[in-house]
Tab-separated table of C-alpha atoms in Angstrom:
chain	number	residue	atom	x	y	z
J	228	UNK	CA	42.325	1.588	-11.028
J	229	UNK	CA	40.378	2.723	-14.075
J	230	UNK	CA	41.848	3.219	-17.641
J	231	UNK	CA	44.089	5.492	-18.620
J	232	UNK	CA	42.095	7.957	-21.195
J	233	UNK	CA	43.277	7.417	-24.802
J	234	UNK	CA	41.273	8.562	-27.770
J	235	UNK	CA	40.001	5.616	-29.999
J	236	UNK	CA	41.284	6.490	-33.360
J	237	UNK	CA	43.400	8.872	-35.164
J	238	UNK	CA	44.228	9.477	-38.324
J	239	UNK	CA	47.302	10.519	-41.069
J	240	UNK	CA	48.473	10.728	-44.575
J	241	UNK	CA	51.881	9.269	-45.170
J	242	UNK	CA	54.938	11.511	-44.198
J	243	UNK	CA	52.334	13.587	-42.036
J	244	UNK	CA	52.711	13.704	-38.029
J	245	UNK	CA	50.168	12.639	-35.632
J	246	UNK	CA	50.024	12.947	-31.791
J	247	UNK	CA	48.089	10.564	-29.206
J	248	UNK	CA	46.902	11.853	-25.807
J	249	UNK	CA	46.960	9.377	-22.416
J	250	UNK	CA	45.337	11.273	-19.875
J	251	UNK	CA	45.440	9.976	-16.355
J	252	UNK	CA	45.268	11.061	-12.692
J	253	UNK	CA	48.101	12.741	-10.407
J	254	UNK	CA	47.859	8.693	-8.916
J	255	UNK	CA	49.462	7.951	-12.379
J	256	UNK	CA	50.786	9.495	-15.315
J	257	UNK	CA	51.177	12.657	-13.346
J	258	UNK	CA	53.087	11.226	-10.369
J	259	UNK	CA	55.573	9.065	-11.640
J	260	UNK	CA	58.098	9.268	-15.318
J	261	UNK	CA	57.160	5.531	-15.760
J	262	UNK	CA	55.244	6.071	-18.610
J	263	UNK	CA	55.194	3.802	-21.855
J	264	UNK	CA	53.904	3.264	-25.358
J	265	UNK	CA	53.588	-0.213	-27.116
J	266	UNK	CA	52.861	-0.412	-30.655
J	267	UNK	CA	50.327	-4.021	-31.517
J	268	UNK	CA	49.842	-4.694	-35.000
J	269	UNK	CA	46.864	-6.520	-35.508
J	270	UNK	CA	46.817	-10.179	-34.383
J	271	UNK	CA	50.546	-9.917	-32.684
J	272	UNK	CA	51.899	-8.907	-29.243
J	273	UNK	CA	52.492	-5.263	-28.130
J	274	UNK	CA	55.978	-3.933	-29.023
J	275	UNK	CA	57.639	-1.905	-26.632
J	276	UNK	CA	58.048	1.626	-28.322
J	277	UNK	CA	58.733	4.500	-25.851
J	278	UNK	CA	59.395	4.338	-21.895
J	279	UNK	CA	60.159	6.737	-19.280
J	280	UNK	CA	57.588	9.403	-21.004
J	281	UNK	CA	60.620	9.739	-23.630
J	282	UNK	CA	63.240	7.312	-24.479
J	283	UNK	CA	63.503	4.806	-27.312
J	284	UNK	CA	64.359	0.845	-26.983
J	285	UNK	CA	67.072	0.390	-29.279
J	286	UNK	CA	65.901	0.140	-32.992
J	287	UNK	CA	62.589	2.067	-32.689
J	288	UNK	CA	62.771	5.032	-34.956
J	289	UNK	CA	63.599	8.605	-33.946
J	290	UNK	CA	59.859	9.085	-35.674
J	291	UNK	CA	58.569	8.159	-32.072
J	292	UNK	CA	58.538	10.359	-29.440
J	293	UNK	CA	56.993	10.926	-26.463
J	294	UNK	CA	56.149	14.020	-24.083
J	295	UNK	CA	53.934	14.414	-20.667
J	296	UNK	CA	52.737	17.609	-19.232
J	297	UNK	CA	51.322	17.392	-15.719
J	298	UNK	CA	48.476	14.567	-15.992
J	299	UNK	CA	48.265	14.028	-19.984
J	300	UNK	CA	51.378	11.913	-21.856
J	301	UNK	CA	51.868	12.081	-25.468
J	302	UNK	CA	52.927	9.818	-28.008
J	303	UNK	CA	54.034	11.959	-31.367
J	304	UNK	CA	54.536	10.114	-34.474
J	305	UNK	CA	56.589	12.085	-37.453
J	306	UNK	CA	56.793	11.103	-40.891
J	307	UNK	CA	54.696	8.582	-41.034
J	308	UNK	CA	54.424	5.634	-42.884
J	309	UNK	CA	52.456	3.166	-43.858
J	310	UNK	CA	53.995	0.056	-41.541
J	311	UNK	CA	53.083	2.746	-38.481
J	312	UNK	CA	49.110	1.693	-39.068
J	313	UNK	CA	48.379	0.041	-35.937
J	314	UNK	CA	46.939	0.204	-32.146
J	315	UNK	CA	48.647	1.684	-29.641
J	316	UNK	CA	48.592	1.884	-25.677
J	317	UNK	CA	50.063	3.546	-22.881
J	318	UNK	CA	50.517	3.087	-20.109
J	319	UNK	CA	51.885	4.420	-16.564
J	320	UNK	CA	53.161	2.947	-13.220
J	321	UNK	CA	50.688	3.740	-10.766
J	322	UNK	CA	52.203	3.301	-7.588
J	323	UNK	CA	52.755	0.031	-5.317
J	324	UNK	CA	54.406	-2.150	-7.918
J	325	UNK	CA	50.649	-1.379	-10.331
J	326	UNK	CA	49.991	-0.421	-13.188
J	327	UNK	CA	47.372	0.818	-15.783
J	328	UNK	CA	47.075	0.799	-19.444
J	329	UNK	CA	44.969	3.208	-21.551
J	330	UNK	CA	41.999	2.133	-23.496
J	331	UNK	CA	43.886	1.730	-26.835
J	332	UNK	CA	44.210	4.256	-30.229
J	333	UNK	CA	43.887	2.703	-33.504
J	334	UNK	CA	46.476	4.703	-35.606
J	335	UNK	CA	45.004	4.838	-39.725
J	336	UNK	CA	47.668	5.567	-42.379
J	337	UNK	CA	45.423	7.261	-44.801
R	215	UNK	CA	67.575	-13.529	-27.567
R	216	UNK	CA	64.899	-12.930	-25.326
R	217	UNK	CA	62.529	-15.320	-26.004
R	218	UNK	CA	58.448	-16.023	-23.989
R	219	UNK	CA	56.502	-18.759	-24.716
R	220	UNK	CA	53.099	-19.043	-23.101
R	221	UNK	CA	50.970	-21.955	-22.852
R	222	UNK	CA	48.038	-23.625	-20.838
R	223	UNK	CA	44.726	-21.460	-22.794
R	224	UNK	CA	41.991	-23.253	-23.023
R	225	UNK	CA	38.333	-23.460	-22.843
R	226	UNK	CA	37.210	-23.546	-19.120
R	227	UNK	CA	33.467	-23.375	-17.557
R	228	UNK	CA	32.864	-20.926	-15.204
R	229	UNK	CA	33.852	-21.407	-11.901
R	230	UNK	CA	37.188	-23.211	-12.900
R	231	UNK	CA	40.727	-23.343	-12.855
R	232	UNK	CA	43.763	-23.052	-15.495
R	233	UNK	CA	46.918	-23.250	-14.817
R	234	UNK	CA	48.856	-20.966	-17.629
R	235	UNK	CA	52.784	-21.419	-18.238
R	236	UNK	CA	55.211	-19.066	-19.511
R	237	UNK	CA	59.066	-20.349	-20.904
R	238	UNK	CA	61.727	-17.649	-20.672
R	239	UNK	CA	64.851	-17.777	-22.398
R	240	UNK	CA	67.860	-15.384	-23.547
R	241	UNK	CA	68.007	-13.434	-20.753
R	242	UNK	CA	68.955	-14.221	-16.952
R	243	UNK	CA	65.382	-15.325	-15.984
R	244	UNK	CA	65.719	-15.078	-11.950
R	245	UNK	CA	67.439	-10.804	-11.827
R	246	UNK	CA	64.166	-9.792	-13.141
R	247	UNK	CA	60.601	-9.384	-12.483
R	248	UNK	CA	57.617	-10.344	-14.635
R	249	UNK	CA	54.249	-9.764	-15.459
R	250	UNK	CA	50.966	-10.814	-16.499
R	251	UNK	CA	48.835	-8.948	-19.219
R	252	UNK	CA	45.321	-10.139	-20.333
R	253	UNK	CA	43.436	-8.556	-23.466
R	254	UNK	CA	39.834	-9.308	-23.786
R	255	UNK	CA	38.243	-9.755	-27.475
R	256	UNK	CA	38.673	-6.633	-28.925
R	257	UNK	CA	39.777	-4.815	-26.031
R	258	UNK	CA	42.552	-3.082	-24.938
R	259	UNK	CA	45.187	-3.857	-22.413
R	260	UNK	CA	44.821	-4.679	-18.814
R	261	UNK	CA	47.679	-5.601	-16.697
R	262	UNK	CA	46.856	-8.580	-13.560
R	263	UNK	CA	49.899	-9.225	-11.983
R	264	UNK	CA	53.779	-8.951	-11.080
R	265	UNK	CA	56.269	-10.668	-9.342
R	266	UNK	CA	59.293	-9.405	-8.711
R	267	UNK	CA	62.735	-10.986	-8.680
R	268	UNK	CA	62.735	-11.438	-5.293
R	269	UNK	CA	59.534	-13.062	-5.118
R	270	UNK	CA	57.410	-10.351	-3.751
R	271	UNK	CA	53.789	-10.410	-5.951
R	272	UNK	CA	50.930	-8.060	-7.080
R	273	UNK	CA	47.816	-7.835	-8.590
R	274	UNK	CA	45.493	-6.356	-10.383
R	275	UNK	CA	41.926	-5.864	-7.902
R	276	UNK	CA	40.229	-7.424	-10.738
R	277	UNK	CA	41.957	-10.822	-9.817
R	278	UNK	CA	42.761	-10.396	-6.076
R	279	UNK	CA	41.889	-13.516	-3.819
R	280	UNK	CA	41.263	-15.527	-7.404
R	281	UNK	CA	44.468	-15.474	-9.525
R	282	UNK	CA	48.280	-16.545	-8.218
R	283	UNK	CA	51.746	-15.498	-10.226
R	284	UNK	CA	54.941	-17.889	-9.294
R	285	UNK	CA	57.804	-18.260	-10.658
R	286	UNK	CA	60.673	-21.623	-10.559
R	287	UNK	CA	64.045	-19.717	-11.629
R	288	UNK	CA	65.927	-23.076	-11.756
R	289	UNK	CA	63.331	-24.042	-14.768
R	290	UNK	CA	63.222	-20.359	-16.037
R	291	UNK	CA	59.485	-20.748	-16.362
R	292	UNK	CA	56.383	-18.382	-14.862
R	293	UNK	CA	53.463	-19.076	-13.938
R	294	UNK	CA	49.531	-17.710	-13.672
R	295	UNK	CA	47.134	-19.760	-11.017
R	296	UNK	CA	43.574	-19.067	-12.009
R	297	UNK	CA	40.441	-20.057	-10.156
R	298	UNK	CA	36.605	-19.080	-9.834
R	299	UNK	CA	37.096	-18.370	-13.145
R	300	UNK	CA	34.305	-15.852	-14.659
R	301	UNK	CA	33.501	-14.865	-18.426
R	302	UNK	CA	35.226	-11.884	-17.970
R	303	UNK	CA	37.988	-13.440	-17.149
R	304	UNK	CA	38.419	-14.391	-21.126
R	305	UNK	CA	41.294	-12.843	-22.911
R	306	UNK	CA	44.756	-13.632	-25.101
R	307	UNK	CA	47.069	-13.939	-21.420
R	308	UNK	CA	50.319	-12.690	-21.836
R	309	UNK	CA	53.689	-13.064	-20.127
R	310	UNK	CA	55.890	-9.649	-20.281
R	311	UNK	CA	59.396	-9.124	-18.852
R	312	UNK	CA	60.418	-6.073	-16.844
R	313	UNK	CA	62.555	-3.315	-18.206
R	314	UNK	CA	65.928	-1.597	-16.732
R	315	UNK	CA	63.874	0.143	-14.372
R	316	UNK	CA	61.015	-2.128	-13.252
R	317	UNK	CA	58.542	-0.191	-14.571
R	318	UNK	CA	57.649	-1.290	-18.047
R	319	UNK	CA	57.303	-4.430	-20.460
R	320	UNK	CA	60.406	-4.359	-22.908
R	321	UNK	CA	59.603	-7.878	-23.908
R	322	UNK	CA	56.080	-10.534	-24.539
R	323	UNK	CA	55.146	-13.120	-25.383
R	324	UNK	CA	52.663	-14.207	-28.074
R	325	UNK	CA	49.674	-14.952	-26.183
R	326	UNK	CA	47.405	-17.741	-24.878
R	327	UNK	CA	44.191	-17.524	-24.537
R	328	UNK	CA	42.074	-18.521	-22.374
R	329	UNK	CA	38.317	-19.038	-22.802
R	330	UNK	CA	34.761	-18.818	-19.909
R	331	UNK	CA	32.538	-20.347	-21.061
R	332	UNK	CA	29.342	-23.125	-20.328
């Protein structure tokens, strides 16, 4: 299984929107709706922010949404502030109880 | 609430074996399945390997043949059998629960790590 495809940074002033990309295979992202976002602030375990390509856990912000179209999920962060600064990862069930994360984004509030 | 507390890191020379623990509490333990997720220095993600409620267990081909996930639901505690051990093999280990739906990690725990190395 290889890595899902995330960009390595991106970058936005507070209140500002930014959007991260996952791009994986029709084996993946684009053949199941298992897909999911964790938020890790540095030195601390992943938090589990978005699943099912869309819904919020209870207590993550409404700022956090998520999309997919065909092979490529999305990860949309509105409003942002300065607490969002951190890496995130998806990730996507990839058949025959596996799965695969992406390579990571590391999210700067400007 | 739910609560994972890993143990067992160390420093190991290659070729070796660890033995890493994970102690699950707040939640009914044996209805759900639970997973193993490494993260080398610096590096992103990976996920090595499930086991589901039932018992059934996966892995990652990066630690087929090397690596083990069990589980004792009348101790509430998981567990990650490691041997041939290889540098690449070093990373912060982490247990994860299932969500709802099997598919996800709604919950981790902090990390051990777990060091290759002559």
């Amino acid at each position: 299984q290889s890595a899902l495809t995330q960009p390595r940074s991106v970058s936005g002033s507070p209140g500002q929107s930014v959007t991260i990309s996952c791009t994986g295979t029709s084996s993946d992202v684009g053949g199941y709706k298992y897909v999911s976002w964790y938020q890790q602030l540095p030195g601390k375990a992943p938090k589990f922010m978005i699943y099912e390509v869309f819904k919020r856990p209870s207590g993550v912000p409404d700022r956090f949404s998520g999309s997919k179209s065909g092979n490529t999920a999305s990860l949309t962060i509105s409003g942002l502030q300065a607490e969002d600064e951190a890496d995130y990862y998806c990730c996507s069930y990839a058949g025959s109880y596996t799965w695969v994360f992406g390579g990571g984004t590391k999210l700067t509030v400007l | 609430q739910v609560q994972l507390v890993e143990s067992g890191g160390g420093v190991v020379q290659p070729g070796g074996s660890l033995r890493l623990s994970c102690a699950a509490s707040g939640f009914i333990f044996s209805i759900y399945g639970m997973h193993w997720v490494r993260q080398a220095p610096g590096k992103g993600l990976e996920w090595v390997a499930f086991i589901r409620h039932d018992g059934s267990k996966h892995y990652a081909d990066s630690v087929k043949g090397r690596f083990t996930i069990s589980r004792d639901n009348s101790k509430n505690m998981l567990y990650l059998q490691m041997i041939s051990l290889r540098a690449e093999d070093t990373a912060v280990y982490y247990c994860a629960k299932v969500g709802s739906e099997e598919r996800d990690f709604d919950f981790w725990g902090q990390g051990t790590l777990v060091t290759v190395s002559s």
